[in-house]
PDB file of C-alpha atoms in Angstrom:
ATOM      1  CA  MET A 140       0.016   0.078   0.010  1.00 63.00           C
ATOM      2  CA  GLN A 141       1.368   3.402  -1.073  1.00 73.00           C
ATOM      3  CA  THR A 142       2.042   6.027   1.666  1.00 85.00           C
ATOM      4  CA  TYR A 143       1.449   9.563   0.605  1.00 91.00           C
ATOM      5  CA  LYS A 144       3.221  12.679   1.815  1.00 94.00           C
ATOM      6  CA  TYR A 145      -0.037  14.638   1.619  1.00 95.00           C
ATOM      7  CA  ASP A 146      -3.551  13.408   2.554  1.00 95.00           C
ATOM      8  CA  ALA A 147      -4.976  16.135   0.278  1.00 96.00           C
ATOM      9  CA  PHE A 148      -3.991  18.678  -2.329  1.00 96.00           C
ATOM     10  CA  ILE A 149      -6.175  21.714  -2.532  1.00 97.00           C
ATOM     11  CA  SER A 150      -6.697  23.129  -6.051  1.00 96.00           C
ATOM     12  CA  TYR A 151      -8.202  26.615  -6.346  1.00 95.00           C
ATOM     13  CA  ARG A 152      -8.352  29.776  -8.418  1.00 93.00           C
ATOM     14  CA  HIS A 153      -6.026  32.504  -6.901  1.00 91.00           C
ATOM     15  CA  THR A 154      -8.800  35.140  -6.596  1.00 93.00           C
ATOM     16  CA  GLU A 155     -11.196  35.963  -3.831  1.00 94.00           C
ATOM     17  CA  PRO A 156     -13.202  34.548  -2.184  1.00 96.00           C
ATOM     18  CA  ASP A 157     -11.664  31.193  -3.506  1.00 96.00           C
ATOM     19  CA  LYS A 158      -8.336  31.967  -1.985  1.00 95.00           C
ATOM     20  CA  ALA A 159      -9.751  32.868   1.373  1.00 96.00           C
ATOM     21  CA  ILE A 160     -11.760  29.599   1.453  1.00 97.00           C
ATOM     22  CA  ALA A 161      -8.712  27.549   0.420  1.00 96.00           C
ATOM     23  CA  GLU A 162      -6.802  29.047   3.365  1.00 96.00           C
ATOM     24  CA  LYS A 163      -9.566  28.370   5.847  1.00 97.00           C
ATOM     25  CA  LEU A 164     -10.056  24.791   4.513  1.00 97.00           C
ATOM     26  CA  HIS A 165      -6.363  24.103   4.751  1.00 96.00           C
ATOM     27  CA  ARG A 166      -6.287  25.120   8.515  1.00 96.00           C
ATOM     28  CA  MET A 167      -9.466  23.305   9.213  1.00 96.00           C
ATOM     29  CA  LEU A 168      -8.229  20.009   7.719  1.00 96.00           C
ATOM     30  CA  GLU A 169      -4.791  19.971   9.357  1.00 94.00           C
ATOM     31  CA  THR A 170      -6.249  20.857  12.839  1.00 94.00           C
ATOM     32  CA  TYR A 171      -9.378  18.675  12.761  1.00 93.00           C
ATOM     33  CA  LYS A 172      -9.591  16.385  15.761  1.00 91.00           C
ATOM     34  CA  VAL A 173     -11.053  12.981  14.720  1.00 90.00           C
ATOM     35  CA  PRO A 174     -13.556  11.796  17.308  1.00 89.00           C
ATOM     36  CA  LYS A 175     -12.281   8.813  19.323  1.00 88.00           C
ATOM     37  CA  ALA A 176     -15.473   6.768  18.537  1.00 87.00           C
ATOM     38  CA  VAL A 177     -14.705   7.158  14.802  1.00 89.00           C
ATOM     39  CA  ILE A 178     -11.055   6.192  15.252  1.00 89.00           C
ATOM     40  CA  LYS A 179     -12.353   2.947  16.996  1.00 90.00           C
ATOM     41  CA  MET A 180     -14.444   2.210  13.929  1.00 88.00           C
ATOM     42  CA  GLY A 181     -11.182   2.020  11.919  1.00 86.00           C
ATOM     43  CA  SER A 182     -10.763   5.602  10.761  1.00 86.00           C
ATOM     44  CA  GLN A 183      -7.393   7.396  10.483  1.00 86.00           C
ATOM     45  CA  LYS A 184      -6.294   8.979  13.648  1.00 87.00           C
ATOM     46  CA  LYS A 185      -5.855  12.438  11.996  1.00 88.00           C
ATOM     47  CA  VAL A 186      -5.492  14.241   8.731  1.00 91.00           C
ATOM     48  CA  GLY A 187      -1.843  14.480   7.849  1.00 89.00           C
ATOM     49  CA  ARG A 188      -0.290  17.228   5.776  1.00 92.00           C
ATOM     50  CA  VAL A 189      -2.432  19.100   3.213  1.00 94.00           C
ATOM     51  CA  PHE A 190      -0.837  20.723   0.258  1.00 94.00           C
ATOM     52  CA  ARG A 191      -1.770  24.291  -0.790  1.00 90.00           C
ATOM     53  CA  ASP A 192       0.738  25.917  -3.142  1.00 79.00           C
ATOM     54  CA  ARG A 193       0.994  29.268  -1.335  1.00 66.00           C
ATOM     55  CA  GLU A 194       1.986  27.331   1.890  1.00 54.00           C
ATOM     56  CA  GLU A 195       4.322  24.795   0.347  1.00 48.00           C
ATOM     57  CA  LEU A 196       6.040  26.352  -2.569  1.00 49.00           C
ATOM     58  CA  PRO A 197       7.870  29.478  -1.772  1.00 45.00           C
ATOM     59  CA  THR A 198      11.290  27.910  -1.876  1.00 46.00           C
ATOM     60  CA  SER A 199      10.937  26.221  -5.308  1.00 47.00           C
ATOM     61  CA  SER A 200      12.229  27.666  -8.469  1.00 46.00           C
ATOM     62  CA  ASN A 201      10.268  25.381 -10.822  1.00 51.00           C
ATOM     63  CA  LEU A 202       6.603  25.647 -10.132  1.00 54.00           C
ATOM     64  CA  ALA A 203       5.484  22.965 -12.671  1.00 79.00           C
ATOM     65  CA  ASP A 204       7.849  20.249 -11.246  1.00 81.00           C
ATOM     66  CA  SER A 205       6.807  21.099  -7.716  1.00 85.00           C
ATOM     67  CA  ILE A 206       3.057  20.844  -8.440  1.00 89.00           C
ATOM     68  CA  GLN A 207       3.502  17.617 -10.370  1.00 90.00           C
ATOM     69  CA  GLU A 208       5.501  16.088  -7.378  1.00 92.00           C
ATOM     70  CA  ALA A 209       2.908  17.308  -4.978  1.00 93.00           C
ATOM     71  CA  LEU A 210       0.077  15.744  -6.983  1.00 95.00           C
ATOM     72  CA  GLU A 211       1.945  12.493  -7.213  1.00 95.00           C
ATOM     73  CA  ASN A 212       2.373  12.492  -3.463  1.00 95.00           C
ATOM     74  CA  SER A 213      -1.297  13.396  -2.548  1.00 96.00           C
ATOM     75  CA  GLU A 214      -3.940  10.760  -1.733  1.00 96.00           C
ATOM     76  CA  HIS A 215      -6.893  13.125  -2.503  1.00 96.00           C
ATOM     77  CA  LEU A 216      -7.486  16.270  -4.632  1.00 97.00           C
ATOM     78  CA  ILE A 217     -10.000  18.901  -3.298  1.00 97.00           C
ATOM     79  CA  VAL A 218     -11.133  21.333  -5.972  1.00 97.00           C
ATOM     80  CA  ILE A 219     -12.718  24.680  -4.815  1.00 97.00           C
ATOM     81  CA  CYS A 220     -15.271  25.425  -7.342  1.00 97.00           C
ATOM     82  CA  SER A 221     -16.763  28.751  -8.400  1.00 97.00           C
ATOM     83  CA  PRO A 222     -17.758  30.145 -11.758  1.00 97.00           C
ATOM     84  CA  ARG A 223     -14.119  31.323 -12.026  1.00 96.00           C
ATOM     85  CA  THR A 224     -12.751  27.785 -11.737  1.00 96.00           C
ATOM     86  CA  PRO A 225     -13.266  26.364 -15.242  1.00 95.00           C
ATOM     87  CA  HIS A 226     -11.275  29.385 -16.671  1.00 94.00           C
ATOM     88  CA  SER A 227      -8.223  28.445 -14.603  1.00 92.00           C
ATOM     89  CA  GLN A 228      -5.728  26.470 -16.743  1.00 90.00           C
ATOM     90  CA  TRP A 229      -3.845  25.567 -13.638  1.00 90.00           C
ATOM     91  CA  VAL A 230      -6.857  24.012 -11.776  1.00 92.00           C
ATOM     92  CA  CYS A 231      -7.988  22.147 -15.031  1.00 93.00           C
ATOM     93  CA  LYS A 232      -4.445  20.845 -15.416  1.00 92.00           C
ATOM     94  CA  GLU A 233      -4.204  19.764 -11.781  1.00 93.00           C
ATOM     95  CA  ILE A 234      -7.450  17.762 -12.058  1.00 94.00           C
ATOM     96  CA  GLU A 235      -6.343  16.168 -15.259  1.00 92.00           C
ATOM     97  CA  THR A 236      -2.978  15.145 -13.877  1.00 93.00           C
ATOM     98  CA  PHE A 237      -4.396  13.901 -10.600  1.00 95.00           C
ATOM     99  CA  SER A 238      -6.907  11.794 -12.436  1.00 92.00           C
ATOM    100  CA  GLU A 239      -4.156  10.257 -14.697  1.00 91.00           C
ATOM    101  CA  LEU A 240      -2.051   9.443 -11.680  1.00 93.00           C
ATOM    102  CA  HIS A 241      -4.662   8.253  -9.156  1.00 93.00           C
ATOM    103  CA  GLY A 242      -7.968   7.844 -10.946  1.00 89.00           C
ATOM    104  CA  HIS A 243     -11.153   9.989 -10.470  1.00 90.00           C
ATOM    105  CA  ASP A 244     -12.473   8.388  -7.218  1.00 91.00           C
ATOM    106  CA  ARG A 245     -10.363  10.457  -4.933  1.00 94.00           C
ATOM    107  CA  ILE A 246     -11.263  13.933  -6.381  1.00 96.00           C
ATOM    108  CA  LEU A 247     -13.532  15.909  -4.154  1.00 96.00           C
ATOM    109  CA  ALA A 248     -15.267  19.228  -4.973  1.00 96.00           C
ATOM    110  CA  LEU A 249     -16.129  22.190  -2.713  1.00 97.00           C
ATOM    111  CA  LEU A 250     -18.793  24.353  -4.291  1.00 97.00           C
ATOM    112  CA  ILE A 251     -18.548  27.907  -3.062  1.00 97.00           C
ATOM    113  CA  GLU A 252     -20.371  30.033  -5.639  1.00 97.00           C
ATOM    114  CA  GLY A 253     -22.573  29.514  -8.811  1.00 96.00           C
ATOM    115  CA  GLU A 254     -24.365  26.450 -10.119  1.00 95.00           C
ATOM    116  CA  PRO A 255     -22.540  23.145 -10.586  1.00 93.00           C
ATOM    117  CA  GLU A 256     -22.680  23.196 -14.359  1.00 92.00           C
ATOM    118  CA  GLU A 257     -20.963  26.677 -14.498  1.00 95.00           C
ATOM    119  CA  SER A 258     -18.486  26.006 -11.655  1.00 96.00           C
ATOM    120  CA  PHE A 259     -17.380  22.399 -12.182  1.00 95.00           C
ATOM    121  CA  PRO A 260     -14.575  22.267 -14.733  1.00 94.00           C
ATOM    122  CA  GLU A 261     -15.115  19.661 -17.564  1.00 92.00           C
ATOM    123  CA  GLN A 262     -12.264  17.692 -16.098  1.00 91.00           C
ATOM    124  CA  LEU A 263     -14.164  17.144 -12.911  1.00 91.00           C
ATOM    125  CA  CYS A 264     -17.361  15.910 -14.714  1.00 89.00           C
ATOM    126  CA  PHE A 265     -15.917  13.601 -17.381  1.00 83.00           C
ATOM    127  CA  VAL A 266     -13.648  10.551 -17.035  1.00 79.00           C
ATOM    128  CA  LYS A 267     -11.457   9.444 -19.852  1.00 75.00           C
ATOM    129  CA  LYS A 268     -11.548   5.586 -20.574  1.00 75.00           C
ATOM    130  CA  CYS A 269      -9.417   3.795 -23.070  1.00 74.00           C
ATOM    131  CA  ILE A 270     -11.244   1.064 -24.824  1.00 79.00           C
ATOM    132  CA  HIS A 271      -8.946  -1.737 -26.268  1.00 80.00           C
ATOM    133  CA  HIS A 272     -10.630  -3.369 -29.305  1.00 82.00           C
ATOM    134  CA  SER A 273      -9.995  -6.974 -30.577  1.00 87.00           C
ATOM    135  CA  ASP A 274      -8.258  -5.630 -33.698  1.00 88.00           C
ATOM    136  CA  GLY A 275      -5.626  -4.001 -31.513  1.00 84.00           C
ATOM    137  CA  THR A 276      -6.900  -0.456 -31.873  1.00 85.00           C
ATOM    138  CA  VAL A 277      -7.505   1.890 -28.865  1.00 81.00           C
ATOM    139  CA  THR A 278     -10.129   4.515 -28.669  1.00 80.00           C
ATOM    140  CA  GLU A 279     -10.785   7.092 -25.892  1.00 76.00           C
ATOM    141  CA  GLU A 280     -14.305   7.583 -24.515  1.00 76.00           C
ATOM    142  CA  PHE A 281     -15.447  10.151 -22.093  1.00 76.00           C
ATOM    143  CA  HIS A 282     -17.991   9.209 -19.339  1.00 76.00           C
ATOM    144  CA  LYS A 283     -19.937  11.815 -17.314  1.00 81.00           C
ATOM    145  CA  VAL A 284     -19.490  11.419 -13.591  1.00 79.00           C
ATOM    146  CA  GLU A 285     -21.091  13.146 -10.569  1.00 80.00           C
ATOM    147  CA  PRO A 286     -18.233  14.505  -8.433  1.00 80.00           C
ATOM    148  CA  LEU A 287     -18.582  14.118  -4.693  1.00 80.00           C
ATOM    149  CA  ALA A 288     -19.219  17.641  -3.658  1.00 88.00           C
ATOM    150  CA  ALA A 289     -19.647  19.733  -0.445  1.00 95.00           C
ATOM    151  CA  ASP A 290     -21.825  22.883  -0.901  1.00 97.00           C
ATOM    152  CA  ILE A 291     -21.015  26.019   1.019  1.00 97.00           C
ATOM    153  CA  ARG A 292     -22.804  28.639  -1.135  1.00 97.00           C
ATOM    154  CA  ALA A 293     -23.857  31.655   0.841  1.00 96.00           C
ATOM    155  CA  GLN A 294     -24.473  35.479   0.527  1.00 95.00           C
ATOM    156  CA  SER A 295     -21.144  36.362   2.144  1.00 96.00           C
ATOM    157  CA  LEU A 296     -17.718  35.069   2.806  1.00 96.00           C
ATOM    158  CA  SER A 297     -18.494  34.777   6.544  1.00 96.00           C
ATOM    159  CA  GLY A 298     -21.614  32.758   5.556  1.00 97.00           C
ATOM    160  CA  MET A 299     -19.475  30.350   3.461  1.00 97.00           C
ATOM    161  CA  LYS A 300     -16.991  29.855   6.337  1.00 96.00           C
ATOM    162  CA  LYS A 301     -19.859  29.176   8.688  1.00 96.00           C
ATOM    163  CA  LYS A 302     -21.249  26.501   6.378  1.00 96.00           C
ATOM    164  CA  LEU A 303     -17.825  25.023   5.985  1.00 96.00           C
ATOM    165  CA  LYS A 304     -17.730  24.041   9.673  1.00 93.00           C
ATOM    166  CA  THR A 305     -20.381  21.234   9.000  1.00 91.00           C
ATOM    167  CA  GLU A 306     -19.829  20.687   5.183  1.00 95.00           C
ATOM    168  CA  ILE A 307     -16.181  19.918   5.874  1.00 96.00           C
ATOM    169  CA  LEU A 308     -17.310  16.522   7.203  1.00 95.00           C
ATOM    170  CA  ARG A 309     -18.237  15.519   3.582  1.00 95.00           C
ATOM    171  CA  LEU A 310     -14.665  16.109   2.590  1.00 96.00           C
ATOM    172  CA  LEU A 311     -13.115  14.552   5.667  1.00 95.00           C
ATOM    173  CA  ALA A 312     -15.098  11.282   5.481  1.00 94.00           C
ATOM    174  CA  PRO A 313     -13.270   9.899   2.431  1.00 94.00           C
ATOM    175  CA  ILE A 314      -9.966  11.336   3.594  1.00 94.00           C
ATOM    176  CA  LEU A 315     -10.254   9.688   7.000  1.00 93.00           C
ATOM    177  CA  ASN A 316     -11.670   6.528   5.423  1.00 90.00           C
ATOM    178  CA  CYS A 317     -14.898   6.506   7.357  1.00 90.00           C
ATOM    179  CA  ARG A 318     -18.603   7.050   6.714  1.00 90.00           C
ATOM    180  CA  PHE A 319     -19.988  10.549   6.549  1.00 91.00           C
ATOM    181  CA  ASP A 320     -22.904   9.541   8.688  1.00 92.00           C
ATOM    182  CA  ASP A 321     -20.663   8.281  11.452  1.00 89.00           C
ATOM    183  CA  LEU A 322     -18.617  11.391  11.358  1.00 89.00           C
ATOM    184  CA  LYS A 323     -21.714  13.627  11.442  1.00 90.00           C
ATOM    185  CA  GLN A 324     -23.169  11.747  14.340  1.00 90.00           C
ATOM    186  CA  ARG A 325     -20.064  11.997  16.443  1.00 86.00           C
ATOM    187  CA  HIS A 326     -19.568  15.664  15.432  1.00 81.00           C
ATOM    188  CA  ARG A 327     -23.059  16.454  16.707  1.00 85.00           C
ATOM    189  CA  GLU A 328     -22.539  14.518  19.971  1.00 84.00           C
ATOM    190  CA  ARG A 329     -19.316  16.403  20.557  1.00 80.00           C
ATOM    191  CA  LYS A 330     -21.026  19.686  19.921  1.00 78.00           C
ATOM    192  CA  VAL A 331     -23.827  18.792  22.421  1.00 80.00           C
ATOM    193  CA  LYS A 332     -21.361  17.813  25.012  1.00 81.00           C
ATOM    194  CA  ARG A 333     -19.532  21.206  24.675  1.00 79.00           C
ATOM    195  CA  ILE A 334     -22.788  23.072  25.004  1.00 79.00           C
TER     196      ILE A 334
END
């Protein structure tokens, strides 16, 4: 079984509010305390390192190589989606590269603005499959997929950040290798206890 340097790679457009949400998400993932009951069910003990280029790259001279290496060493890809996302060559390339390296199953989307059809890049919604024919030829087909998405759309940045507090569980469940319902239940119990 492969061990990864990063549990997740955050891909986002470097404009606001996308950038602010990427920063908040990064902090929340790396500081999330996994409920003991969920760990007992076989979940990971914690979220390891999360890659976000502004945090991890300042020392590198070759951006493309560093991004490629980080994608190879990341177990999940989280794409922050807004109507600006499909226009970002970098984000589209990151999705494409991650999909080629690790498949499409570990790509997660965080919808922050707009409707899914205007905010999800094509690379997020279509999977390329190579079909090998009996005559030796190979053709490529694209299949539409429904990305696993958390939705934090709100009227303001503070509203988005507030929604992220609960919607983050949708992203955490596959990263921690546990069921969303278990995580949600334990999260609620923990909140009640605190109150």
